[in-house]
Every structure is written in structure tokens, then in C-alpha cells.
XYZ file of C-alpha atoms in Angstrom:
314
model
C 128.201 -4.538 242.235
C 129.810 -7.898 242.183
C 126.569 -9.676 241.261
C 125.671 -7.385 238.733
C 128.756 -7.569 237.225
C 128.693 -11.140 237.105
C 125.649 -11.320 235.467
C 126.886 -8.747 232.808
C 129.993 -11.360 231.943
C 127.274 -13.865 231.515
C 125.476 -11.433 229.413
C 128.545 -10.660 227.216
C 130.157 -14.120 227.031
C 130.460 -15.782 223.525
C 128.454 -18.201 222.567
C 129.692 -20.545 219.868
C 128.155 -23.548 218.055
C 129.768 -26.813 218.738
C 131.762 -26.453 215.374
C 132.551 -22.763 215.906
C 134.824 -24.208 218.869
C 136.032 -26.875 217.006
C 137.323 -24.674 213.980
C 139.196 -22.424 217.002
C 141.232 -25.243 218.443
C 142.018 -26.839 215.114
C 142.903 -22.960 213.868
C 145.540 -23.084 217.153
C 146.547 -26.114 217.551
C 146.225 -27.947 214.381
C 148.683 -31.138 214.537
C 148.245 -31.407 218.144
C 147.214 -35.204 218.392
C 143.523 -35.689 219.531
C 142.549 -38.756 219.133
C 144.268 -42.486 219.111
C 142.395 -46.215 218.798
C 144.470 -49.188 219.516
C 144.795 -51.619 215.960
C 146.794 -54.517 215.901
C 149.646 -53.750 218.628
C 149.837 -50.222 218.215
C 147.592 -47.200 217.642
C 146.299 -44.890 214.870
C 146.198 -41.253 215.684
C 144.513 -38.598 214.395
C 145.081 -34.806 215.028
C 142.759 -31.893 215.206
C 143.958 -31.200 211.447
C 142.903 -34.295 210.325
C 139.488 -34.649 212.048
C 138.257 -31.548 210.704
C 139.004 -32.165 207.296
C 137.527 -35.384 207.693
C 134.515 -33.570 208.922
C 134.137 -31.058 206.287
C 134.372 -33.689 203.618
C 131.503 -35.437 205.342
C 129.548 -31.885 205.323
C 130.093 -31.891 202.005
C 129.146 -35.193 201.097
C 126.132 -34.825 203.046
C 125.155 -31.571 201.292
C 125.723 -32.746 197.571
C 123.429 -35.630 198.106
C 120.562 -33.680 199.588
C 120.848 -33.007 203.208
C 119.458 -29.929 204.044
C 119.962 -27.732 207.111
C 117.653 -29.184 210.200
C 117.252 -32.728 208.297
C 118.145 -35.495 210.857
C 121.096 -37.612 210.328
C 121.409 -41.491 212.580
C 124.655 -42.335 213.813
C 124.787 -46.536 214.866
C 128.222 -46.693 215.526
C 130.655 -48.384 218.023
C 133.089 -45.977 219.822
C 135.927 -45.291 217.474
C 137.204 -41.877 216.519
C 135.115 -41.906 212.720
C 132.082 -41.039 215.633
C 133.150 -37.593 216.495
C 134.447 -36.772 212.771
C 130.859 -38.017 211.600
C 128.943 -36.035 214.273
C 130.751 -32.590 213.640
C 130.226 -33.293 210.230
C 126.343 -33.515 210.602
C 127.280 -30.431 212.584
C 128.752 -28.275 209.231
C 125.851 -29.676 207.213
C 123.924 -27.697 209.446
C 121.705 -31.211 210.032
C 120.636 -32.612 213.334
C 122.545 -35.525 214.494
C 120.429 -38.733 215.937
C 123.034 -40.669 218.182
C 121.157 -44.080 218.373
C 122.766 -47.657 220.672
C 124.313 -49.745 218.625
C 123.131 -52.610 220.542
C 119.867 -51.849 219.842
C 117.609 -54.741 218.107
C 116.197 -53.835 214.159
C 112.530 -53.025 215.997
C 114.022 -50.637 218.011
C 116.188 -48.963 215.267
C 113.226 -48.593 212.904
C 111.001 -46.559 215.437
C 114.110 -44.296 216.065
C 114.439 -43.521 212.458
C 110.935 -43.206 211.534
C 110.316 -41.086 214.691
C 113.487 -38.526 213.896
C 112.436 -39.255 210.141
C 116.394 -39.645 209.836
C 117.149 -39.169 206.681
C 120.676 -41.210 206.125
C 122.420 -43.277 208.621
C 126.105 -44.051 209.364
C 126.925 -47.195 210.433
C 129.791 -50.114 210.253
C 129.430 -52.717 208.420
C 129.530 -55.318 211.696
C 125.677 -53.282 212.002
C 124.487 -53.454 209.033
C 122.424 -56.409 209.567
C 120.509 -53.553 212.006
C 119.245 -51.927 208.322
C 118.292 -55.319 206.359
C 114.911 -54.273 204.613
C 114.894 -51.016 206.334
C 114.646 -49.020 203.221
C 111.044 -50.252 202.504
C 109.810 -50.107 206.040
C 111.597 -46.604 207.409
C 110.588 -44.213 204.185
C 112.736 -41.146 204.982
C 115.773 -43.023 204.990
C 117.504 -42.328 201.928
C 121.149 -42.972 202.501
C 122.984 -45.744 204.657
C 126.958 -45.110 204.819
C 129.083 -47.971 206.077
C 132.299 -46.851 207.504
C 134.293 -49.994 207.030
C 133.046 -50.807 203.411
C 135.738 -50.852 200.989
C 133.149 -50.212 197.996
C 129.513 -49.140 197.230
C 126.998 -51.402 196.732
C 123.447 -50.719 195.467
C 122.085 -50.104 198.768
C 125.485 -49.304 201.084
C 127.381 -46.644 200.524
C 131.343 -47.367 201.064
C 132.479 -44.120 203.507
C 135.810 -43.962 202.222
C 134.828 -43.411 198.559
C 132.112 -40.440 200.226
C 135.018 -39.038 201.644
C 137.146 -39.014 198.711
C 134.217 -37.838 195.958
C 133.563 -35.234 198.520
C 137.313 -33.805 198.679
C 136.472 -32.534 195.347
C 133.365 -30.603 196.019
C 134.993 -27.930 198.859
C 135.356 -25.032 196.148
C 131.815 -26.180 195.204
C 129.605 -26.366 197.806
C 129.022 -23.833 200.906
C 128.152 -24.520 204.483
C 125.012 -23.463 205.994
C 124.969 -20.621 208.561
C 124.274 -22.362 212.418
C 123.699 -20.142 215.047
C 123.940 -21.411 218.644
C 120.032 -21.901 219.300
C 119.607 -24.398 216.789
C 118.971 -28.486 217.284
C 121.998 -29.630 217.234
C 120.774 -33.160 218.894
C 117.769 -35.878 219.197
C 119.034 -37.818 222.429
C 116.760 -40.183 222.916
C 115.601 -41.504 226.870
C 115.824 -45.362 227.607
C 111.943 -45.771 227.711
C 111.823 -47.795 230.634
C 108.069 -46.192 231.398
C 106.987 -45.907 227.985
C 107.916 -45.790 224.224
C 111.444 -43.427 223.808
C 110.644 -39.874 223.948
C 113.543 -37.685 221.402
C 114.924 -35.067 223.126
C 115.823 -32.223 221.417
C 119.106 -30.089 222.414
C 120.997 -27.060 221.162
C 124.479 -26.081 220.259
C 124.019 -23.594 223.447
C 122.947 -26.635 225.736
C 125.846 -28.527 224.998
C 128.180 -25.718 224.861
C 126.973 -23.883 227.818
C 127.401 -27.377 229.970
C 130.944 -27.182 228.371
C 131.640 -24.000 229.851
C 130.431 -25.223 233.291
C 132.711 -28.250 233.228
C 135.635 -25.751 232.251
C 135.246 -23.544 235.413
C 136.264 -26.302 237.484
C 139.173 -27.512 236.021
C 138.995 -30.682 235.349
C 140.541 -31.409 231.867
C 144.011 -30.169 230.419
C 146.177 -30.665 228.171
C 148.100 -33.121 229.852
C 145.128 -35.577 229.894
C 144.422 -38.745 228.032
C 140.808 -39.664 228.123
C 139.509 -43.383 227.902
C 136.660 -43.588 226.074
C 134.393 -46.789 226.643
C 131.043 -45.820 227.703
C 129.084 -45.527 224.954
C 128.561 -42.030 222.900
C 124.801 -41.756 222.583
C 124.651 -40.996 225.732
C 124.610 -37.264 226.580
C 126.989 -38.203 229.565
C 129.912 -39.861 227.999
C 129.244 -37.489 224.856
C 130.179 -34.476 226.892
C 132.926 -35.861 229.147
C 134.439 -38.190 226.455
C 133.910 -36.303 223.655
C 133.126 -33.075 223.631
C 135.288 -31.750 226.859
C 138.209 -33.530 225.885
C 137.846 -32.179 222.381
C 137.630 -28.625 223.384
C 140.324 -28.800 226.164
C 143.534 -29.851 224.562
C 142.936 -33.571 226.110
C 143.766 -36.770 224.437
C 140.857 -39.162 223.430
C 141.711 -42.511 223.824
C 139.308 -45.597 221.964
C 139.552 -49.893 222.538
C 137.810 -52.118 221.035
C 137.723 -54.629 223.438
C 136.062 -54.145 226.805
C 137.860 -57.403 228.273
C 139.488 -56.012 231.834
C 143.049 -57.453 230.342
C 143.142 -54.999 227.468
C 141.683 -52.661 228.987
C 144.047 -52.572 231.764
C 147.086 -53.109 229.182
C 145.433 -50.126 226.764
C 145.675 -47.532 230.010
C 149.091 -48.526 230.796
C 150.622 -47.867 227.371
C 148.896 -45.012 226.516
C 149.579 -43.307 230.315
C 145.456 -42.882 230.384
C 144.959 -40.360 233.008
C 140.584 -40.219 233.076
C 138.248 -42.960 233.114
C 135.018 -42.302 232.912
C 132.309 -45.086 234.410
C 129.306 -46.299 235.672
C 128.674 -48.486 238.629
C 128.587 -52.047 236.443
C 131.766 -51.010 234.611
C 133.183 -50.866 238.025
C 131.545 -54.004 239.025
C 133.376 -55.547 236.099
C 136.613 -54.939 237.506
C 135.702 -55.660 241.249
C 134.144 -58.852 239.657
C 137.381 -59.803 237.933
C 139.524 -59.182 241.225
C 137.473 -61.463 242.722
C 137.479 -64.151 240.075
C 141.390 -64.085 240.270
C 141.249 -64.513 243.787
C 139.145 -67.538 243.810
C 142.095 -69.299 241.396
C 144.520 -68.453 244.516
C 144.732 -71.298 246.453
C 142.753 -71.536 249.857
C 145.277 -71.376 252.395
C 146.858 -68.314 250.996
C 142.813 -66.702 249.909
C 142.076 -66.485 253.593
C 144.625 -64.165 254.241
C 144.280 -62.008 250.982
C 140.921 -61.524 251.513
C 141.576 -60.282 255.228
C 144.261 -57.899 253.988
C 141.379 -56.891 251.230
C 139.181 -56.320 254.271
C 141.450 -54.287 256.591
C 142.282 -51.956 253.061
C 138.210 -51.537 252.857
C 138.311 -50.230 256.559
C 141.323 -48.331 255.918
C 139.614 -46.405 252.901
């Protein structure tokens, strides 16, 4: 009986596209801070409010100048908070979102574009030199939007004045109906055996893995998410991202990947979840170590003992 009615919860559990969820937290908890990048000596926050509307008017923008539901839209952007407000709004267009490395080299970004046949790219304008004389050489690429720009130019398109123009179009233009099995992603693998293969994934994979991640626990309300690893990755988008997002946590963005501010940035801001990978760990070990080589030697050989006897301890 258990089993079965297990599998009937499963059954009747509601699906919802990853802007469907969105729209529900921002409907309950609309100027409950969500995001926060450090500028200057303090930070610039954002709530749940704000990136939604900052989403729609990117939908909308999108949609007046000829995206189309299931059209593929590039994102070449460093971590910052405009990521997740530019990839939900690819989301409301109904358009596929192509999360591409930033540190990618021009070759590389052409084949992605010409093989997702994106058809407008955000970017910053510290990348642009990625999309020199791409327009002749990547064909479907119609639109490149700069988040940084203060004004348009002939071939960049300032993201501030998008935003604005499209503020006026709400009453205007309507969204296009998603349902949870379509693309909502091209991920696309490293290519260490071969040329890049695009993966495509649905609202329901990524929401579904949500829902997994809930069960246990992991994220609440109470915690303040450092965000460093980089977003086209389907890892750090779900846990830095997307879970965060949908769990009441606090997303937390630096500029600056020196150990220092990184240190400082977690201290101020009381970050509570780090999320890494072996050589960002390395990074830190490696800095210990580099401090402890300044120390001088007959007080090293004891600190590194003590170091040793804390390994064994652990």
C-alpha cells in the first residue's frame, strides 16, 4: 500500500516550468532580498520583486524584436545577478537559453552559436571582443546585447535602454504558453573526446532535480549562497542558482576570485554555503601554504607539525 501510494504522490505532484516557480515565490515573498554583488565597499541587492520585473522586460524585449518560442538565445556572461534575470527572461520568451563559458576563445564561441543557431546573445561589454566580426561569420545571430553599455551602437545593443523601451510594451505584448516538457536548455559538454555535443534539457529535468535536492533539506531561508563557480555549468546552475532561488536562500556574487576578498566577501555577508570543486579548494590550501612559507623557519617547523597532528586529528 505504501509503495503504491508513493508512486500515486509522484503521479499527482505538480509540475511547474522553471518560471511557473519563480512567479510563486515572487507572488509570496516579493521584497524578500535574493540576490546581492559586492561594488565598491558595499553591495547592491536585488529582491525577488525586482528580478522578475527585470525578467519580464527582457521577455518582452526579446519578443518585440523577433524571438520566437523554441529560438535559442547565448548567454556569455560573468557571474553577476543580470545572469539569472537574463536566463528567466529567455525563460518567459518561451526561447531556449544557450549558457556558453565566458572564457571561451572567439573559435570556440562561433561553433556554439552556429551549432544552437543562437539567435541573439547577451554579453558584457569586457566580452565583446568574443563577437568582433561574428555577425558575418555566425548567420543566425541577429542581436548582441551588452549589459554594461550605456548606449546602442550600430552593432551592440546597450541592455539598459532594452530594458527601458521594453517597460513600455507589457500591455502590448503576451507571453508564450511553456509547458514543463519543453527545452528549456542547450548545456553544452567540455569536448575533451571530441567536438562539444549540445545537450538538450527540460523545464521538468531541472525542476524535477529541484525537487530531489528539496527532500533533503539542504537550503533555507536562513542561507546565503556564494556564488563563484561558473553558471554554465548544470552543477553550479542548480545549486547556485536555481535551489537558492526557489528556497528562500540568499545569492551572494564577487567579482574577484583573489582568496583575500573572497574570504573578506563571506565574512561580511555571514555566507553560510560554498559551493566548489577540488582546484577551488586547492586555491585556498595553496594560499595557506604560501603564507606559511613567509613565516620564518624556526617558527614554520613547528606550524607545520601542529598542521600535521590537525590532519591526523581530522
Amino acid at each position: 500500500f505504501q509503495i503504491v501510494y508513493r508512486e500515486w504522490l509522484k503521479m499527482n505532484e505538480k509540475l511547474y516550468t522553471l518560471p511557473d516557480k519563480l512567479r510563486e515565490m515572487v507572488d509570496q515573498f516579493p521584497d524578500r532580498i535574493v540576490m546581492q554583488m559586492k561594488k565598491g565597499n558595499g553591495y547592491v541587492k536585488h529582491t525577488y520583486k525586482e528580478l522578475y520585473e527585470v525578467s519580464q522586460s527582457i521577455a518582452h524585449s526579446l519578443l518585440e524584436r523577433g524571438i520566437k518560442k523554441g529560438d535559442r538565445v547565448a548567454i556569455v556572461l560573468e557571474n553577476r545577478p543580470e545572469w539569472g534575470m537574463i536566463y528567466f527572461g529567455i525563460m518567459l520568451a518561451g526561447a531556449i537559453a544557450i549558457p556558453l563559458d565566458p572564457q571561451s576563445g572567439q573559435k570556440e564561441i562561433k561553433f556554439f552559436l552556429n551549432d544552437s543557431e543562437s539567435k541573439a546573445a547577451f554579453t558584457s561589454s569586457k566580452l565583446l571582443s568574443l563577437f568582433t566580426g561574428l555577425t558575418d561569420s555566425a548567420p543566425s545571430l541577429q542581436e548582441i546585447i551588452a549589459i554594461d553599455l550605456e548606449k546602442s551602437s550600430k552593432e551592440i545593443i546597450s541592455f539598459s535602454e532594452t530594458i527601458s523601451v521594453a517597460a513600455d510594451l507589457k500591455p502590448i505584448i503576451s507571453m508564450p504558453e511553456v509547458s514543463p516538457q519543453d527545452s528549456a536548455s542547450i548545456l553544452y559538454t567540455s569536448g575533451t573526446t571530441g567536438r562539444p555535443k549540445g545537450v538538450m534539457l527540460t523545464h521538468k529535468n531541472f525542476y524535477s532535480n529541484f525537487q530531489s535536492i528539496d527532500k533533503l533539506k539542504l537550503f533555507s531561508d536562513k542561507d546565503n549562497v556564494l556564488s563563484i563557480l561558473p553558471l554554465h555549468h548544470s552543477f553550479p546552475f542548480m545549486v547556485t542558482l536555481v535551489i537558492p532561488l526557489f528556497s528562500q536562500s540568499k545569492i551572494t556574487y564577487i567579482s574577484s576570485l583573489k582568496s583575500e576578498e573572497l574570504l573578506g566577501c563571506m565574512r561580511e555577508t555571514d555566507v553560510t554555503i560554498l559551493t566548489g570543486v577540488p582546484q577551488l579548494f586547492y586555491m585556498f590550501y595553496k594560499h595557506i601554504l604560501d603564507g606559511i612559507k613567509k613565516v620564518p623557519f624556526l617558527l614554520r617547523i613547528p606550524l607545520l607539525g601542529v598542521i600535521k597532528i590537525l590532519w591526523l586529528v581530522r
